[in-house]
Tab-separated table of C-alpha atoms and ligand atoms in Angstrom:
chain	number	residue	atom	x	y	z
A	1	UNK	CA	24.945	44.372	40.979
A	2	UNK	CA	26.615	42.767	44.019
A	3	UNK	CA	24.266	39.745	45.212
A	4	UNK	CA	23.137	38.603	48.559
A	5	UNK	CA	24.175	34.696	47.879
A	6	UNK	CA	25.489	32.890	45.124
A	7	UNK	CA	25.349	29.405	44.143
A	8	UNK	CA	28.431	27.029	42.097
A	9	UNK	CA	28.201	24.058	40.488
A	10	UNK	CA	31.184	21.791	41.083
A	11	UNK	CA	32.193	20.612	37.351
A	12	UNK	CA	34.766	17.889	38.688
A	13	UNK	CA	32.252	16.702	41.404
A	14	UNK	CA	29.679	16.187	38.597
A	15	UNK	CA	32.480	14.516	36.152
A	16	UNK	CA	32.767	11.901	39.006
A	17	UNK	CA	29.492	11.399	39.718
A	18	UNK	CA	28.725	10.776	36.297
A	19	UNK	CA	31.592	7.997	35.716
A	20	UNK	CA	30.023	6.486	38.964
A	21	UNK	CA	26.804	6.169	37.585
A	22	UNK	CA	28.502	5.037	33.740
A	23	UNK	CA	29.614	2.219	35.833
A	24	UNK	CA	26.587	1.215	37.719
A	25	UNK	CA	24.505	1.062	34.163
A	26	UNK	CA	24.683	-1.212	31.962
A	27	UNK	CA	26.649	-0.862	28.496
A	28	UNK	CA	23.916	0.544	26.185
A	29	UNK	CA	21.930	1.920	28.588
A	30	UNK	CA	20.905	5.840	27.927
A	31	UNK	CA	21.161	8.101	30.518
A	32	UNK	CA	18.699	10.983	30.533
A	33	UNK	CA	19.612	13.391	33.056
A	34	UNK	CA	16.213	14.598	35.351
A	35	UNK	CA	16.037	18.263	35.741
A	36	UNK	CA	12.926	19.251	36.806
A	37	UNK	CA	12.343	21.480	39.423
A	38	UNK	CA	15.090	23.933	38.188
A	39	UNK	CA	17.662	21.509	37.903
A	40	UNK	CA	16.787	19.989	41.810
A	41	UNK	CA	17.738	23.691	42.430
A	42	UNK	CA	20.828	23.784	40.454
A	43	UNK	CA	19.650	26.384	38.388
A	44	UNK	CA	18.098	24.530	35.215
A	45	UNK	CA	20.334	26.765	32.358
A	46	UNK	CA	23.410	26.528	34.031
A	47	UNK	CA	23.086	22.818	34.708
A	48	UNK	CA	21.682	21.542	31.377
A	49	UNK	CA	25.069	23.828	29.962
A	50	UNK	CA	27.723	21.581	32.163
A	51	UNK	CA	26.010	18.484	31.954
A	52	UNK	CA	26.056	18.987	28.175
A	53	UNK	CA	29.770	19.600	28.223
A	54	UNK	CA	30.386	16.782	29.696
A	55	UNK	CA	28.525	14.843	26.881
A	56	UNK	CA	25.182	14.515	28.204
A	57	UNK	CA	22.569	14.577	25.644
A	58	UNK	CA	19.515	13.794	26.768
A	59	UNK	CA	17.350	15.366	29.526
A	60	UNK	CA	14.034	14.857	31.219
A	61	UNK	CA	11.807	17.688	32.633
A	62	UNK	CA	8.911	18.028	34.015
A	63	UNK	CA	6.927	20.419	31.382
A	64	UNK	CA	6.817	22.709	28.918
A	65	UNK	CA	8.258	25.623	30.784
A	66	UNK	CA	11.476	23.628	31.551
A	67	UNK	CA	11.534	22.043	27.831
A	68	UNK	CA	12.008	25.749	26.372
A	69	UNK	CA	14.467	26.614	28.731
A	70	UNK	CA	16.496	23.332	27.907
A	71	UNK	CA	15.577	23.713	24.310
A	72	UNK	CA	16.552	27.383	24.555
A	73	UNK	CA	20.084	26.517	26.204
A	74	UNK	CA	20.887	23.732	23.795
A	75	UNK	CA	18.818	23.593	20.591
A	76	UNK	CA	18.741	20.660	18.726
A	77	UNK	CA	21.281	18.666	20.175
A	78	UNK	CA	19.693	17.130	22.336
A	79	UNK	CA	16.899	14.897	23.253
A	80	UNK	CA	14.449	16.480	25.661
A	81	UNK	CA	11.561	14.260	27.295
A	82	UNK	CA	8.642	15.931	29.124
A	83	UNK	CA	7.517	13.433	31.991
A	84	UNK	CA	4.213	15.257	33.187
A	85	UNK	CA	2.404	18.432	31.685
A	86	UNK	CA	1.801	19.317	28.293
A	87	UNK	CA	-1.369	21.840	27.792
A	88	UNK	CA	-3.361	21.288	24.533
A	89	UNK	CA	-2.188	24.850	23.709
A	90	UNK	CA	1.391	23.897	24.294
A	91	UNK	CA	1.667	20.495	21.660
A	92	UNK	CA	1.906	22.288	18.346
A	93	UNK	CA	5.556	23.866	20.131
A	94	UNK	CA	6.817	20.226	21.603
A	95	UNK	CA	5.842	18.668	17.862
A	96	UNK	CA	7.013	20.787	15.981
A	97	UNK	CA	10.607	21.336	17.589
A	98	UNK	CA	10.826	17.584	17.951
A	99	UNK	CA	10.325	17.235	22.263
A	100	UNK	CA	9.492	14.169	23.164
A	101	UNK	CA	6.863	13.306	25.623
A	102	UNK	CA	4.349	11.370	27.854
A	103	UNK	CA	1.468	10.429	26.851
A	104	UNK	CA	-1.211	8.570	29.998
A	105	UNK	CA	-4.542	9.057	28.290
A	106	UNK	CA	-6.513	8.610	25.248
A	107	UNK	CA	-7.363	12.374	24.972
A	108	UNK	CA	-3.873	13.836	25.012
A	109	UNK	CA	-3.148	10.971	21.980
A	110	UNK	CA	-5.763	12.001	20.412
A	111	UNK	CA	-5.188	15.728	20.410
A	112	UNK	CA	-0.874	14.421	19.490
A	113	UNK	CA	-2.028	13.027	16.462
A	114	UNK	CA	-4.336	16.242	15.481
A	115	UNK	CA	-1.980	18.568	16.121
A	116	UNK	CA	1.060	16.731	14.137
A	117	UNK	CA	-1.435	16.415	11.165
A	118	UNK	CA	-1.987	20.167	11.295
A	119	UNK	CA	1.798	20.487	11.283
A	120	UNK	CA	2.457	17.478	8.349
A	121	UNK	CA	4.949	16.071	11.311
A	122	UNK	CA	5.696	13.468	13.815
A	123	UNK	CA	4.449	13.665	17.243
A	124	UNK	CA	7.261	11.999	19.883
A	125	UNK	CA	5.571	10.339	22.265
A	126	UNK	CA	6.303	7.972	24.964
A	127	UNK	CA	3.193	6.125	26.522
A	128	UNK	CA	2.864	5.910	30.393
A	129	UNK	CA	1.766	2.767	31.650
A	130	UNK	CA	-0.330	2.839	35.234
A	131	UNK	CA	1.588	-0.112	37.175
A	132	UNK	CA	0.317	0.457	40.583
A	133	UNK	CA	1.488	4.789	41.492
A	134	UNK	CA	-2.177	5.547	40.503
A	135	UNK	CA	-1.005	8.768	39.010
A	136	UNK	CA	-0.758	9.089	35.808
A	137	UNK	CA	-0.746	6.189	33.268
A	138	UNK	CA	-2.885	3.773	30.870
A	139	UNK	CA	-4.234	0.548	32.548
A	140	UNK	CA	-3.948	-3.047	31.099
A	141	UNK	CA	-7.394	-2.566	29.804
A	142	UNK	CA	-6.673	0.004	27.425
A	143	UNK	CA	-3.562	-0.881	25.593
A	144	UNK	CA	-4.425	-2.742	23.000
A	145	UNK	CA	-6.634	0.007	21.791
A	146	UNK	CA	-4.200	2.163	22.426
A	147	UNK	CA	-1.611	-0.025	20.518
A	148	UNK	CA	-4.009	-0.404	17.544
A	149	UNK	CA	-4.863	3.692	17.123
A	150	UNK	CA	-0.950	3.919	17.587
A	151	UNK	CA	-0.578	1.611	14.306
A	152	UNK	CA	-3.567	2.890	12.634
A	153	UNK	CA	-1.933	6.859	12.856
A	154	UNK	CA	1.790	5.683	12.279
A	155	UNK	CA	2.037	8.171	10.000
A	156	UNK	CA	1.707	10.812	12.108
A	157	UNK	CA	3.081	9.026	15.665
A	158	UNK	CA	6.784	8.058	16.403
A	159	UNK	CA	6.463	5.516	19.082
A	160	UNK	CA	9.773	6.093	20.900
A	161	UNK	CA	9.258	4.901	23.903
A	162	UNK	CA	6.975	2.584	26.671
A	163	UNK	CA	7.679	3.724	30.159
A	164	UNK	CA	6.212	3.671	34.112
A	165	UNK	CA	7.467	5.201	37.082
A	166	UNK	CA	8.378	3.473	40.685
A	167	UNK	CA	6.078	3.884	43.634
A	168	UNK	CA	9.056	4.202	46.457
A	169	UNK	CA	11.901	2.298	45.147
A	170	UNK	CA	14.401	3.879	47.712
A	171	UNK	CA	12.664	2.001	50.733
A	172	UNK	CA	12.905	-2.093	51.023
A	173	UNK	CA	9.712	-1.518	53.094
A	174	UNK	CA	7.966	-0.740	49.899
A	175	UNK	CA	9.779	-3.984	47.765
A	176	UNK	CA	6.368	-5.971	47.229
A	177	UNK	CA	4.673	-3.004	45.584
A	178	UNK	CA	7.597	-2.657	43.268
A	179	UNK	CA	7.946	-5.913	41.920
A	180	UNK	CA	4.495	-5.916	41.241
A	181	UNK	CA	4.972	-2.714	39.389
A	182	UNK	CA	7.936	-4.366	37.210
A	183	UNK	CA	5.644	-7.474	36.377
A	184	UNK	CA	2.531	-5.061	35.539
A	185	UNK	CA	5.355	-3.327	33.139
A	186	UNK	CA	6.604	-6.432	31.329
A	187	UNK	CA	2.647	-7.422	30.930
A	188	UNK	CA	2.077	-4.159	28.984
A	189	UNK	CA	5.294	-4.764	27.010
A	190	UNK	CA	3.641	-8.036	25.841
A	191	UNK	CA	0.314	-6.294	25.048
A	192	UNK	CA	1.581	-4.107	22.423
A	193	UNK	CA	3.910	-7.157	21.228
A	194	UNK	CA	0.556	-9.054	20.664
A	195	UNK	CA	-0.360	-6.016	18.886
A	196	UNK	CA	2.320	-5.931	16.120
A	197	UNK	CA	3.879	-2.657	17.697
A	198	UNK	CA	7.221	-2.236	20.048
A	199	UNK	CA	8.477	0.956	21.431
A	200	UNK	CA	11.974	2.321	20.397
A	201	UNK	CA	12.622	1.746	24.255
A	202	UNK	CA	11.640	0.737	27.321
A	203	UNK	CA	12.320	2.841	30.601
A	204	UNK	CA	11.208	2.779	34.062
A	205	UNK	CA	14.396	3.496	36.572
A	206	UNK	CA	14.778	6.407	38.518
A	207	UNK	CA	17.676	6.859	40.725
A	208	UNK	CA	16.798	4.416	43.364
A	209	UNK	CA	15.289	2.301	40.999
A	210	UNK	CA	18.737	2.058	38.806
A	211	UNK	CA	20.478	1.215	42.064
A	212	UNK	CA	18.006	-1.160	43.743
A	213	UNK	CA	16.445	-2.962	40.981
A	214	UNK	CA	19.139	-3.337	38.165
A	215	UNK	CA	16.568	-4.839	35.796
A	216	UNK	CA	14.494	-2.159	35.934
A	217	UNK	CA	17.543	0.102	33.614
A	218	UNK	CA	16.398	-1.415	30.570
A	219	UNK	CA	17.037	0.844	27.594
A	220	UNK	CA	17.083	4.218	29.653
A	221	UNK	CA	17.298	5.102	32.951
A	222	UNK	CA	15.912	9.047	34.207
A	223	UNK	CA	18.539	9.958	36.685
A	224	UNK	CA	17.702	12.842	38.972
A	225	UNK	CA	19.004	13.008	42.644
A	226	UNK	CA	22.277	10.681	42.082
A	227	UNK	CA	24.020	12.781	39.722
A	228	UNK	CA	23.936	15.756	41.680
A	229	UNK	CA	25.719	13.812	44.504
A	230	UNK	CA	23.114	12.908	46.246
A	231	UNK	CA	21.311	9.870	47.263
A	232	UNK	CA	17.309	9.197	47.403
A	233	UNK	CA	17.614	7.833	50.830
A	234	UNK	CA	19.888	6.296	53.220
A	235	UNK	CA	18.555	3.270	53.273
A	236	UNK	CA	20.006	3.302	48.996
A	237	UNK	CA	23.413	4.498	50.427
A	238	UNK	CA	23.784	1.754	52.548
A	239	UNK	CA	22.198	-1.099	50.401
A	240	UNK	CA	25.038	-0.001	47.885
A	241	UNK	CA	28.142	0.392	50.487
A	242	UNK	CA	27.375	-2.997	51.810
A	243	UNK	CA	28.214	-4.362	48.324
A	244	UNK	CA	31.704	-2.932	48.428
A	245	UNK	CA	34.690	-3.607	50.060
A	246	UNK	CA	35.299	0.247	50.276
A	247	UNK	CA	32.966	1.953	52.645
A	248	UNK	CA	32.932	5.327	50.799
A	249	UNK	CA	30.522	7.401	49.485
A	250	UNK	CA	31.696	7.193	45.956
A	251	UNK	CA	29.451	10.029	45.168
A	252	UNK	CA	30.387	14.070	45.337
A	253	UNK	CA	27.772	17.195	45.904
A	254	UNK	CA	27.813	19.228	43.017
A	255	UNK	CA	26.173	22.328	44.424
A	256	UNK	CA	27.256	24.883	47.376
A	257	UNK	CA	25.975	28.208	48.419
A	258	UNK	CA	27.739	31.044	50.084
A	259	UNK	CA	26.595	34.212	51.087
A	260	UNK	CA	28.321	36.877	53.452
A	261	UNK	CA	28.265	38.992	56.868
A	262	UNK	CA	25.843	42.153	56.583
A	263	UNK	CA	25.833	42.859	60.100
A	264	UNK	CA	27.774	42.268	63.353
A	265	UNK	CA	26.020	43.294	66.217
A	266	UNK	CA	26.901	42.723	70.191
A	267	UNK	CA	23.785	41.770	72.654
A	268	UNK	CA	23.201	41.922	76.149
A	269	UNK	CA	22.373	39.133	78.375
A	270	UNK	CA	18.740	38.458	78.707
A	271	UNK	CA	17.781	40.222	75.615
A	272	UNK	CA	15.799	38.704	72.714
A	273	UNK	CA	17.058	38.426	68.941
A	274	UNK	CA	14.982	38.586	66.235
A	275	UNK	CA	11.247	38.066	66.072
A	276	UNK	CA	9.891	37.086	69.079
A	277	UNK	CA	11.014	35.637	72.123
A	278	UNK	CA	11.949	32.298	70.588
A	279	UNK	CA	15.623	33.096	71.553
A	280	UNK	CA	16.832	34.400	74.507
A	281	UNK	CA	20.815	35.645	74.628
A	282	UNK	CA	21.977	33.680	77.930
A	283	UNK	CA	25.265	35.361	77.987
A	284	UNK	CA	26.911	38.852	75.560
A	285	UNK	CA	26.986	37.458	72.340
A	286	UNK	CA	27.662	38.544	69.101
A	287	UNK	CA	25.315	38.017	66.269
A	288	UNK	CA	25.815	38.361	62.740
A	289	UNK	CA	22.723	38.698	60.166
A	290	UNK	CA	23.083	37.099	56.620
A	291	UNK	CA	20.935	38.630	53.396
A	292	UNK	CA	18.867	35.350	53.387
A	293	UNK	CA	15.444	34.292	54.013
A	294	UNK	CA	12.793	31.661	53.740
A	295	UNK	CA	12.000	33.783	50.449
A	296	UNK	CA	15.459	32.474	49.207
A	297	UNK	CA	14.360	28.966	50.065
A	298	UNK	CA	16.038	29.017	53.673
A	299	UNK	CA	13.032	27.183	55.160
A	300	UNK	CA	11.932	28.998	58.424
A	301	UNK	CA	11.413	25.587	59.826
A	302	UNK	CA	15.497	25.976	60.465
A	303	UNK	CA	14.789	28.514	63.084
A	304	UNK	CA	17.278	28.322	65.843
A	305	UNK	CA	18.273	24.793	63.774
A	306	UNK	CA	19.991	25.366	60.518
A	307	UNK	CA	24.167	25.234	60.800
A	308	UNK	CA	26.501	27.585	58.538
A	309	UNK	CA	30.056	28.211	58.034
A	310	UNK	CA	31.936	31.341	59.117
A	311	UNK	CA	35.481	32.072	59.358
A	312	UNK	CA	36.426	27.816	59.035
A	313	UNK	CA	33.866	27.063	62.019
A	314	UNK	CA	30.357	25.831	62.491
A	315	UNK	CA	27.963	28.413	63.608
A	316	UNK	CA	24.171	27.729	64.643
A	317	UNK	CA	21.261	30.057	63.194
A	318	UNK	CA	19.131	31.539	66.403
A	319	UNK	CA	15.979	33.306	66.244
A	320	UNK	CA	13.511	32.689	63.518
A	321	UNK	CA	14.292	33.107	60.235
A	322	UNK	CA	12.829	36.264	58.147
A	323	UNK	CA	11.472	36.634	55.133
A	324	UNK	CA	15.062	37.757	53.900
A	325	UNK	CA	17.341	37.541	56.616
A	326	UNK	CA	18.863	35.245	59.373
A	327	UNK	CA	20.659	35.841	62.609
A	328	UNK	CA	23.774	33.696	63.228
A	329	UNK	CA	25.721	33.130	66.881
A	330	UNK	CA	29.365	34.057	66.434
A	331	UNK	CA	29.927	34.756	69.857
A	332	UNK	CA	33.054	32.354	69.463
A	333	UNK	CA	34.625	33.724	66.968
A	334	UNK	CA	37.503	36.586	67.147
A	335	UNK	CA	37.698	38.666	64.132
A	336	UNK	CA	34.407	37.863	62.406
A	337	UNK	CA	33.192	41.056	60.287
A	338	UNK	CA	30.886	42.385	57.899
A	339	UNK	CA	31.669	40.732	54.727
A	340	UNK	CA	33.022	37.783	55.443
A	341	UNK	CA	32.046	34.404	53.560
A	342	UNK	CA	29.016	32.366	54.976
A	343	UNK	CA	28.457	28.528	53.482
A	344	UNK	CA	24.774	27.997	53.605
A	345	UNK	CA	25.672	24.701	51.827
A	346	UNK	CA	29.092	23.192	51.217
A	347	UNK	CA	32.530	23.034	52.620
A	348	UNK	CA	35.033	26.086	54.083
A	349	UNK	CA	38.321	24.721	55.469
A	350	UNK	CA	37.946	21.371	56.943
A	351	UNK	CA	33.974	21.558	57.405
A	352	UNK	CA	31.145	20.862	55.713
A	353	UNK	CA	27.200	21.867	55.942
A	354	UNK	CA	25.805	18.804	53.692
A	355	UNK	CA	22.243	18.545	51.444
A	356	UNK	CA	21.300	16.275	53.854
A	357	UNK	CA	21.580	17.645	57.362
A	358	UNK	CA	18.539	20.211	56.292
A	359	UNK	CA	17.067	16.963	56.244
A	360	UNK	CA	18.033	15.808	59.641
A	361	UNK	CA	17.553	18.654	60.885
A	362	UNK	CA	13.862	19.625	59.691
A	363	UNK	CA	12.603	16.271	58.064
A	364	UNK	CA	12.924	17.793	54.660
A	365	UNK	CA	14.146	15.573	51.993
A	366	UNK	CA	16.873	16.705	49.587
A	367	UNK	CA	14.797	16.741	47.116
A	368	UNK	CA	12.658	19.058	48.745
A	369	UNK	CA	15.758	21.744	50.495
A	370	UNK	CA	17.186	21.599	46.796
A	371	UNK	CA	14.072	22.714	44.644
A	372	UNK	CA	12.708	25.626	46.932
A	373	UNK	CA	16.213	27.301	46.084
A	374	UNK	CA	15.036	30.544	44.839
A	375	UNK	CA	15.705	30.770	41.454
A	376	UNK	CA	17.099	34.247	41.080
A	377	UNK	CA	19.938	33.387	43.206
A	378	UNK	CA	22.889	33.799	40.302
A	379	UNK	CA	24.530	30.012	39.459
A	380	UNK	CA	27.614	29.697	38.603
A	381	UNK	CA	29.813	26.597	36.582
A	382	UNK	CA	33.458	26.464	38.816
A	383	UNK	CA	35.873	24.433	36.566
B	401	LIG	C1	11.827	12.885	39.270
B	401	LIG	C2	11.653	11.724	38.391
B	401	LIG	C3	12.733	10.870	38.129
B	401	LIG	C4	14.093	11.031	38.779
B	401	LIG	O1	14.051	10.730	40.159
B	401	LIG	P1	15.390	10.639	41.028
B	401	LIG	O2	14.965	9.955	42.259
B	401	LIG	O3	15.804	12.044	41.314
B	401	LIG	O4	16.390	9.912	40.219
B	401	LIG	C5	12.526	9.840	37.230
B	401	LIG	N1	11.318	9.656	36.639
B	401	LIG	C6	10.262	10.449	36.877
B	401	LIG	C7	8.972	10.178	36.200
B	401	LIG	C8	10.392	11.500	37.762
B	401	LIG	O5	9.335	12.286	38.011
């Protein structure tokens, strides 16, 4: 079946960014690869495939839904580490095929250690301290309890790891909060010291956190947005360019989406296009519609906003965008016809349409363009 869009990952761009980011860590530091949210849009199965060609071996997800797909793709050769959801239904799977994951409260410990007794097995499990995100995590109060019942059901517990998670780390204007967090997290390291017990390892960095706060790589960082090309926020862009001599984004976008011409239609002037009267034709035009849609993940906030790519030139979306379609002006451009190649994201001759202008554009973050990617557009690994 022939497919309204199609998305490719970029193998070389993701080679790069991944000896960027082997540079920025330190020597023994693991990297576990963040793909929740289908792989920031990548398309979780295709991604967790390259990355793991490329000799990545250990991911982080969000829950158990993403853990089987990773564990599906790549079996047991690698580590997978669930950061948020586990259902009580759901533990006797993650134990028994050896997923590692979070643990923030007494209850979900408690039902760990049942459930690995009913198996005769080890329950993974990485305990979430609360240093100041008031999310998820145990406070100060509880861990030496939770340190003792740890020791008290070795048998039945592998301690792997002791981790937290940043409140804002990509914005200086949230700095205070985040040191606090870091001294919170070496206070709970001591409390399960006191105890008799360490973790395997310590983690706490995400992206910005890797970048901004070196110390806080430790024995693993979770790297999402960076090693898709991407950064967290300007602000980490420019913190790390003004370290260099080079001014260069050193980093390259791993993901592009193309779709093609359906339509070319001519319009009078005066006459509306699309929904609406939200655009006007002020002059004949000619109008092209493209098989995609704020269904796709093309947010309709882009109406008469988003930019794509036709025929090597940059061509602006007008009207609002449908459910499955949008209506692009190529009034200025000759021989433009049905089927022709549209770049929703990426570059066509000497252009570009970046991650980030969406963001400009419509004040959505990266994070948030990249993940509302529908996931039954097709991905596909280009070598
Ligand atoms: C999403 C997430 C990360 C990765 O964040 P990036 O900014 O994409 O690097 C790390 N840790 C946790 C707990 C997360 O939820």
């Amino acid at each position: 079946m022939h497919r309204n869009s199609i998305i490719e990952l970029n193998q070389e761009a993701y080679q790069n960014n991944l000896s960027f980011l082997k540079k920025m860590l330190g020597k023994n530091v693991i990297f576990s690869s963040v793909v929740k949210g289908n792989a920031y849009g990548h398309g979780i199965k295709e991604f967790v495939t390259m990355a793991y060609n490329n000799g990545v071996n250990h991911f982080s997800v969000f829950d158990v839904e993403e853990a089987k797909i990773v564990f599906d793709t790549l079996g047991n050769n690698v580590t997978i580490m669930i950061m948020g959801f586990v259902a009580d239904e759901d533990l006797h799977w993650a134990i028994k095929n050896n997923i590692e994951f979070f643990v923030f409260e007494r209850y979900r410990l408690a039902m760990a250690i049942k459930t690995a007794k009913k198996i005769k097995s080890k329950a993974k499990i990485h305990i979430e301290i609360e240093t100041g995100m008031n999310r998820t995590g145990f406070t100060k109060k509880e861990l030496s309890r939770v340190a003792k019942y740890i020791i008290k059901e070795s048998e039945y517990i592998d301690f792997v790891g002791l981790c937290t998670h940043y409140a804002g780390a990509e914005s200086i204007s949230n700095y205070y909060r985040v040191e606090n967090q870091i001294k919170l997290f070496k206070e709970a390291v001591a409390v399960f010291k006191e105890n008799g017990i360490e973790p395997k390892i310590k983690h706490t960095a995400c992206s910005a956190a890797s970048m901004m706060f070196p110390e806080t790589q430790m024995d693993l960082v979770r790297i999402g947005i960076l090693q898709y090309g991407l950064w967290p926020s300007q602000e980490v862009l420019v913190t790390y360019l003004n370290s260099k001599k080079k001014k260069t984004d050193p980093l390259q976008r791993v993901i592009s989406w193309k779709s093609e011409i359906m339509n070319v239609k001519h319009v009078k002037s005066g006459e509306f296009i699309g929904y609406g009267t939200s655009y006007m034709a002020k002059e004949h035009m000619k109008v092209a519609t493209i098989p995609l849609g704020y269904s796709h993940g093309y947010s309709r906030s882009l109406s008469n906003q988003g930019r794509v790519l036709i025929e090597g030139k940059r061509c602006g979306v007008i009207g609002t965008i449908n459910m499955n379609m949008l209506t692009i002006d190529v009034s200025e451009i000759d021989n433009v016809k049905k089927g022709d190649e549209v770049v929703i994201i990426g570059n066509q001759g000497d252009l570009a349409i970046t991650v980030a202008s969406f963001g400009e554009l419509n004040n959505q973050l990266n994070y948030e363009f990249l993940s509302r990617i529908s996931k039954s557009i097709p991905r596909k690994i280009i070598e």
